Amino acid sequence: MGSEWPLAAPKDLSQSTVVLALRVRRRLQPLKGRVLACGRDAACKVAWAHPRLGSFLATCGQEGNLTVWRESRTNEWEKLKEFKERKGTFAGTLATCCSWAPHEYGLTLAAGTSDGNVTIITKNEFEAVLQTGYSSVVTAVSWGSATPFDLLDCPSKEVYKAQFVRLATAGSNGNVKVWIYTGPKEQLKEEATWSTSSPINDVAFANNPGFSCTLLACCSADSTVRIWKHANNAWREPIVLKLKSPGQKLCWSLLGNTLTVSADNAVYIYEEKDIDYWQLIE
């Protein structure tokens, strides 16, 4: 039997009001899909929760609505929760981006909004609004690994009890910030802030399968990609990669040593050939 992987994407980023949820099989078999209707709201961002938690999908629409979907049965989807910009959590604001936390924290969703803040939502309730200090739209959010691998060499056993996760936020004003999240009802603490000269299109933490460092990348409207490294309890100066066109979306490999950048009419793939040396794969 062929294994299956779920896949979701807006049918057309410019105008579609539906999301296609597909099952990709390992063998050459027809794709089975389900259309998720988003009403009059054009879907522009999608995010999957970790499969250990079940099949949960979050979508953001151009009208600012945030919707959480659940696959109750194979290829049978239901709208679990919808946050509208005129009511409740997002009253007066628009949801612009979203990202699920690592599975260790359960169904926890971070959503950036048009007022420059980030809303943290858990499975059972709205949790908190993170005041990011942005004076502009939050354009991207990304969760890091739940385990502090960069602290494993510390002799103190208390490190293993103080598990945390990093949350990165980016704004249209060109700022990137990293926050420390230790769990529900706990206040997020700002760890680092960087300023760039142009709006940020996307930000993404690299997967960390046990390395002694943490990598964070962002792509900007000025056709650059910046990669920061956290090692020895400190963030280093970024490595700057030059593109021929602005990057729109970032994707890390499972090992965290290959970065794919999607641009308007091109895809760039960078691989870390040596420490802090990233080579473009032709």
CSV table of C-alpha atoms in Angstrom, one decimal, residues 6-282:
chain,number,residue,atom,x,y,z
A,6,PRO,CA,-1.7,15.7,3.1
A,7,LEU,CA,-1.2,18.8,0.9
A,8,ALA,CA,-3.1,22.1,0.8
A,9,ALA,CA,-2.9,25.2,-1.2
A,10,PRO,CA,-5.1,28.1,-2.3
A,11,LYS,CA,-6.5,27.3,-5.7
A,12,ASP,CA,-5.5,30.7,-7.0
A,13,LEU,CA,-3.8,33.2,-4.7
A,14,SER,CA,-5.2,36.2,-6.6
A,15,GLN,CA,-8.9,35.4,-6.5
A,16,SER,CA,-9.9,32.0,-5.4
A,17,THR,CA,-12.2,31.5,-2.4
A,18,VAL,CA,-11.4,27.8,-2.0
A,19,VAL,CA,-8.5,25.7,-0.7
A,20,LEU,CA,-7.7,22.4,-2.2
A,21,ALA,CA,-6.8,19.7,0.4
A,22,LEU,CA,-5.1,16.8,-1.4
A,23,ARG,CA,-3.7,13.4,-0.4
A,24,VAL,CA,-0.4,12.7,-2.2
A,25,ARG,CA,0.4,9.0,-2.6
A,26,ARG,CA,3.8,7.5,-2.8
A,27,ARG,CA,2.8,5.4,-5.8
A,28,LEU,CA,1.5,6.7,-9.1
A,29,GLN,CA,-2.2,7.0,-8.2
A,30,PRO,CA,-4.8,9.7,-8.8
A,31,LEU,CA,-4.9,12.5,-6.2
A,32,LYS,CA,-7.9,12.6,-4.0
A,33,GLY,CA,-8.9,16.1,-3.0
A,34,ARG,CA,-11.5,18.0,-1.2
A,35,VAL,CA,-12.4,21.7,-1.8
A,36,LEU,CA,-12.7,23.8,1.3
A,37,ALA,CA,-15.0,26.7,0.6
A,38,CYS,CA,-13.9,30.0,2.2
A,39,GLY,CA,-17.1,31.9,1.4
A,40,ARG,CA,-16.3,35.3,-0.2
A,41,ASP,CA,-12.9,35.5,1.4
A,42,ALA,CA,-10.0,34.7,-1.0
A,43,ALA,CA,-7.6,32.3,0.7
A,44,CYS,CA,-4.0,33.6,0.7
A,45,LYS,CA,-2.1,31.7,3.5
A,46,VAL,CA,-2.4,28.0,4.7
A,47,ALA,CA,-0.6,26.2,7.6
A,48,TRP,CA,-0.7,22.6,8.7
A,49,ALA,CA,-0.6,21.5,12.4
A,50,HIS,CA,1.8,18.6,13.3
A,51,PRO,CA,0.3,15.3,12.1
A,52,ARG,CA,0.7,13.9,15.6
A,53,LEU,CA,-2.2,16.2,16.6
A,54,GLY,CA,-4.4,15.1,13.8
A,55,SER,CA,-5.3,16.7,10.5
A,56,PHE,CA,-5.8,20.4,11.3
A,57,LEU,CA,-5.4,23.2,8.7
A,58,ALA,CA,-5.5,26.9,9.3
A,59,THR,CA,-6.3,29.4,6.5
A,60,CYS,CA,-6.0,33.2,6.3
A,61,GLY,CA,-8.1,35.1,3.8
A,62,GLN,CA,-7.6,38.4,2.1
A,63,GLU,CA,-10.6,39.8,4.0
A,64,GLY,CA,-8.8,39.1,7.3
A,65,ASN,CA,-10.6,36.0,8.5
A,66,LEU,CA,-8.7,33.1,10.2
A,67,THR,CA,-10.3,29.7,9.8
A,68,VAL,CA,-9.3,26.4,11.5
A,69,TRP,CA,-10.3,23.2,9.6
A,70,ARG,CA,-10.3,19.6,10.8
A,71,GLU,CA,-10.4,16.3,8.9
A,72,SER,CA,-13.1,14.3,10.8
A,73,ARG,CA,-12.9,11.4,8.3
A,74,THR,CA,-10.7,10.7,5.3
A,75,ASN,CA,-11.3,13.5,2.8
A,76,GLU,CA,-14.1,14.8,5.0
A,77,TRP,CA,-13.4,18.3,6.3
A,78,GLU,CA,-15.3,20.5,8.7
A,79,LYS,CA,-14.9,24.1,9.8
A,80,LEU,CA,-13.8,23.9,13.4
A,81,LYS,CA,-13.4,27.6,14.3
A,82,GLU,CA,-13.6,30.8,12.4
A,83,PHE,CA,-12.3,34.2,13.6
A,84,LYS,CA,-13.7,37.2,11.8
A,85,GLU,CA,-12.1,40.6,11.7
A,86,ARG,CA,-15.3,42.3,12.9
A,87,LYS,CA,-15.9,40.0,15.9
A,88,GLY,CA,-14.2,38.7,19.0
A,89,THR,CA,-10.5,38.1,18.9
A,90,PHE,CA,-9.8,40.0,15.7
A,91,ALA,CA,-12.2,42.8,16.2
A,92,GLY,CA,-11.0,45.8,14.2
A,93,THR,CA,-8.0,43.9,12.7
A,94,LEU,CA,-7.2,41.6,9.9
A,95,ALA,CA,-5.4,38.2,10.2
A,96,THR,CA,-2.5,38.3,7.8
A,97,CYS,CA,-0.5,35.2,8.5
A,98,CYS,CA,-0.5,32.1,10.7
A,99,SER,CA,1.7,29.3,12.0
A,100,TRP,CA,1.2,26.3,14.3
A,101,ALA,CA,3.4,25.7,17.3
A,102,PRO,CA,5.5,22.4,17.7
A,103,HIS,CA,3.3,19.5,18.7
A,104,GLU,CA,4.8,19.5,22.3
A,105,TYR,CA,2.6,22.5,22.9
A,106,GLY,CA,-0.6,21.0,21.6
A,107,LEU,CA,-2.9,22.8,19.2
A,108,THR,CA,-1.4,26.3,19.6
A,109,LEU,CA,-1.7,28.8,16.7
A,110,ALA,CA,0.0,32.1,16.2
A,111,ALA,CA,-1.7,34.6,13.9
A,112,GLY,CA,-0.2,37.9,12.8
A,113,THR,CA,-2.6,40.8,12.4
A,114,SER,CA,-2.8,44.1,10.5
A,115,ASP,CA,-2.4,46.2,13.6
A,116,GLY,CA,1.1,44.9,14.2
A,117,ASN,CA,0.3,42.3,16.9
A,118,VAL,CA,0.4,38.5,17.1
A,119,THR,CA,-2.5,36.6,18.6
A,120,ILE,CA,-1.7,33.2,20.3
A,121,ILE,CA,-4.7,30.8,20.3
A,122,THR,CA,-4.9,27.4,22.0
A,123,LYS,CA,-7.2,24.5,21.4
A,124,ASN,CA,-9.8,25.5,24.0
A,125,GLU,CA,-9.5,29.3,24.2
A,126,PHE,CA,-8.1,32.5,23.0
A,127,GLU,CA,-4.9,32.9,25.0
A,128,ALA,CA,-3.1,36.2,24.6
A,129,VAL,CA,-2.2,39.1,22.3
A,130,LEU,CA,1.5,39.7,21.8
A,131,GLN,CA,2.3,43.4,21.5
A,132,THR,CA,5.1,43.2,19.0
A,133,GLY,CA,5.8,46.9,18.9
A,134,TYR,CA,5.4,47.0,15.1
A,135,SER,CA,3.8,50.1,13.6
A,136,SER,CA,2.9,48.1,10.5
A,137,VAL,CA,1.4,44.9,9.3
A,138,VAL,CA,2.8,41.5,10.6
A,139,THR,CA,3.7,39.8,7.4
A,140,ALA,CA,5.0,36.4,8.7
A,141,VAL,CA,5.3,34.3,11.8
A,142,SER,CA,7.3,31.1,12.4
A,143,TRP,CA,7.9,28.7,15.3
A,144,GLY,CA,11.2,27.2,16.1
A,145,SER,CA,12.0,23.8,17.6
A,146,ALA,CA,10.5,23.0,21.0
A,147,THR,CA,13.7,21.6,22.5
A,148,PRO,CA,16.6,23.9,23.3
A,149,PHE,CA,19.3,21.9,21.5
A,150,ASP,CA,21.7,24.7,21.7
A,151,LEU,CA,21.7,24.3,25.5
A,152,LEU,CA,22.2,20.5,25.7
A,153,ASP,CA,25.9,20.9,26.5
A,154,CYS,CA,25.1,22.8,29.6
A,155,PRO,CA,26.0,20.7,32.7
A,156,SER,CA,22.9,22.0,34.7
A,157,LYS,CA,20.1,19.4,34.7
A,158,GLU,CA,17.7,22.3,35.1
A,159,VAL,CA,18.0,23.0,31.4
A,160,TYR,CA,16.0,19.9,30.6
A,161,LYS,CA,13.1,21.1,32.7
A,162,ALA,CA,13.1,24.6,31.2
A,163,GLN,CA,11.9,23.6,27.7
A,164,PHE,CA,10.9,26.6,25.5
A,165,VAL,CA,10.3,27.5,21.9
A,166,ARG,CA,11.2,30.5,19.8
A,167,LEU,CA,8.6,32.5,17.8
A,168,ALA,CA,9.8,34.8,15.0
A,169,THR,CA,7.7,37.6,13.7
A,170,ALA,CA,8.3,39.9,10.7
A,171,GLY,CA,6.7,43.1,9.6
A,172,SER,CA,6.2,45.3,6.6
A,173,ASN,CA,8.4,47.9,8.2
A,174,GLY,CA,11.4,45.6,7.7
A,175,ASN,CA,11.8,44.4,11.4
A,176,VAL,CA,12.4,40.8,12.5
A,177,LYS,CA,11.9,39.8,16.1
A,178,VAL,CA,12.5,36.6,18.1
A,179,TRP,CA,10.4,35.8,21.2
A,180,ILE,CA,10.7,33.1,23.8
A,181,TYR,CA,7.5,31.1,24.5
A,182,THR,CA,7.5,28.8,27.5
A,183,GLY,CA,3.9,27.6,27.6
A,184,PRO,CA,0.2,28.6,27.9
A,185,LYS,CA,-0.5,31.6,30.1
A,186,GLU,CA,3.1,32.5,30.2
A,187,GLN,CA,4.2,36.0,28.9
A,188,LEU,CA,6.4,36.0,25.8
A,189,LYS,CA,9.8,37.6,26.2
A,190,GLU,CA,11.7,39.4,23.4
A,191,GLU,CA,15.1,37.9,22.7
A,192,ALA,CA,16.4,39.7,19.6
A,193,THR,CA,15.4,42.4,17.1
A,194,TRP,CA,16.9,43.2,13.7
A,195,SER,CA,16.0,46.0,11.3
A,196,THR,CA,16.2,45.7,7.5
A,197,SER,CA,15.7,48.4,4.8
A,198,SER,CA,12.7,46.8,3.1
A,199,PRO,CA,9.5,44.9,3.9
A,200,ILE,CA,9.8,41.3,5.0
A,201,ASN,CA,7.9,38.7,2.8
A,202,ASP,CA,8.6,35.6,4.9
A,203,VAL,CA,10.5,34.3,7.9
A,204,ALA,CA,11.2,30.7,8.8
A,205,PHE,CA,13.1,28.7,11.4
A,206,ALA,CA,15.1,25.8,10.2
A,207,ASN,CA,14.3,22.3,11.3
A,208,ASN,CA,16.6,21.2,14.1
A,209,PRO,CA,17.2,17.4,14.2
A,210,GLY,CA,19.8,17.7,17.0
A,211,PHE,CA,22.3,20.3,15.9
A,212,SER,CA,24.0,22.6,18.4
A,213,CYS,CA,22.7,25.8,16.8
A,214,THR,CA,19.4,27.4,15.6
A,215,LEU,CA,19.0,28.9,12.1
A,216,LEU,CA,16.5,31.6,11.1
A,217,ALA,CA,16.0,33.0,7.6
A,218,CYS,CA,14.0,35.9,6.2
A,219,CYS,CA,13.4,37.1,2.6
A,220,SER,CA,12.9,40.8,1.8
A,221,ALA,CA,11.4,42.9,-0.9
A,222,ASP,CA,15.0,44.1,-1.8
A,223,SER,CA,15.8,40.7,-3.2
A,224,THR,CA,17.9,39.5,-0.3
A,225,VAL,CA,17.8,36.6,2.1
A,226,ARG,CA,19.3,36.8,5.5
A,227,ILE,CA,20.3,33.8,7.7
A,228,TRP,CA,20.9,34.3,11.4
A,229,LYS,CA,22.6,31.6,13.6
A,230,HIS,CA,22.1,31.2,17.3
A,231,ALA,CA,25.0,29.4,18.9
A,232,ASN,CA,26.8,29.6,22.3
A,233,ASN,CA,23.9,31.5,23.8
A,234,ALA,CA,24.1,34.4,21.3
A,235,TRP,CA,22.8,35.4,17.9
A,236,ARG,CA,25.4,36.1,15.3
A,237,GLU,CA,25.5,38.7,12.5
A,238,PRO,CA,23.4,37.5,9.5
A,239,ILE,CA,24.7,36.0,6.3
A,240,VAL,CA,23.2,37.9,3.3
A,241,LEU,CA,22.3,36.2,0.1
A,242,LYS,CA,21.6,38.2,-3.1
A,243,LEU,CA,18.8,37.1,-5.4
A,244,LYS,CA,17.8,38.3,-8.9
A,245,SER,CA,14.2,38.9,-7.7
A,246,PRO,CA,12.4,39.3,-4.3
A,247,GLY,CA,11.8,36.1,-2.4
A,248,GLN,CA,8.2,35.4,-1.5
A,249,LYS,CA,8.3,32.1,0.5
A,250,LEU,CA,10.9,30.1,2.4
A,251,CYS,CA,11.1,26.4,3.0
A,252,TRP,CA,13.8,24.4,4.9
A,253,SER,CA,14.8,20.8,4.3
A,254,LEU,CA,14.1,18.3,7.1
A,255,LEU,CA,17.8,18.3,8.1
A,256,GLY,CA,17.9,22.1,8.2
A,257,ASN,CA,20.9,22.4,5.8
A,258,THR,CA,19.1,23.3,2.6
A,259,LEU,CA,17.0,26.4,2.1
A,260,THR,CA,14.5,26.9,-0.8
A,261,VAL,CA,13.4,30.4,-1.8
A,262,SER,CA,10.4,30.9,-4.0
A,263,ALA,CA,10.5,34.1,-6.0
A,264,ASP,CA,8.2,35.6,-8.7
A,265,ASN,CA,9.5,33.6,-11.6
A,266,ALA,CA,12.2,31.5,-10.1
A,267,VAL,CA,13.1,29.1,-7.3
A,268,TYR,CA,16.5,29.3,-5.5
A,269,ILE,CA,18.0,26.4,-3.6
A,270,TYR,CA,20.9,27.1,-1.2
A,271,GLU,CA,22.9,24.4,0.6
A,272,GLU,CA,25.3,24.9,3.5
A,273,LYS,CA,28.5,23.4,2.1
A,274,ASP,CA,30.6,24.5,5.0
A,275,ILE,CA,30.1,26.4,8.2
A,276,ASP,CA,28.4,29.7,7.4
A,277,TYR,CA,29.0,29.1,3.6
A,278,TRP,CA,25.8,28.8,1.6
A,279,GLN,CA,26.1,27.7,-2.1
A,280,LEU,CA,23.5,28.2,-4.7
A,281,ILE,CA,22.5,24.9,-6.3
A,282,GLU,CA,22.3,25.4,-10.1
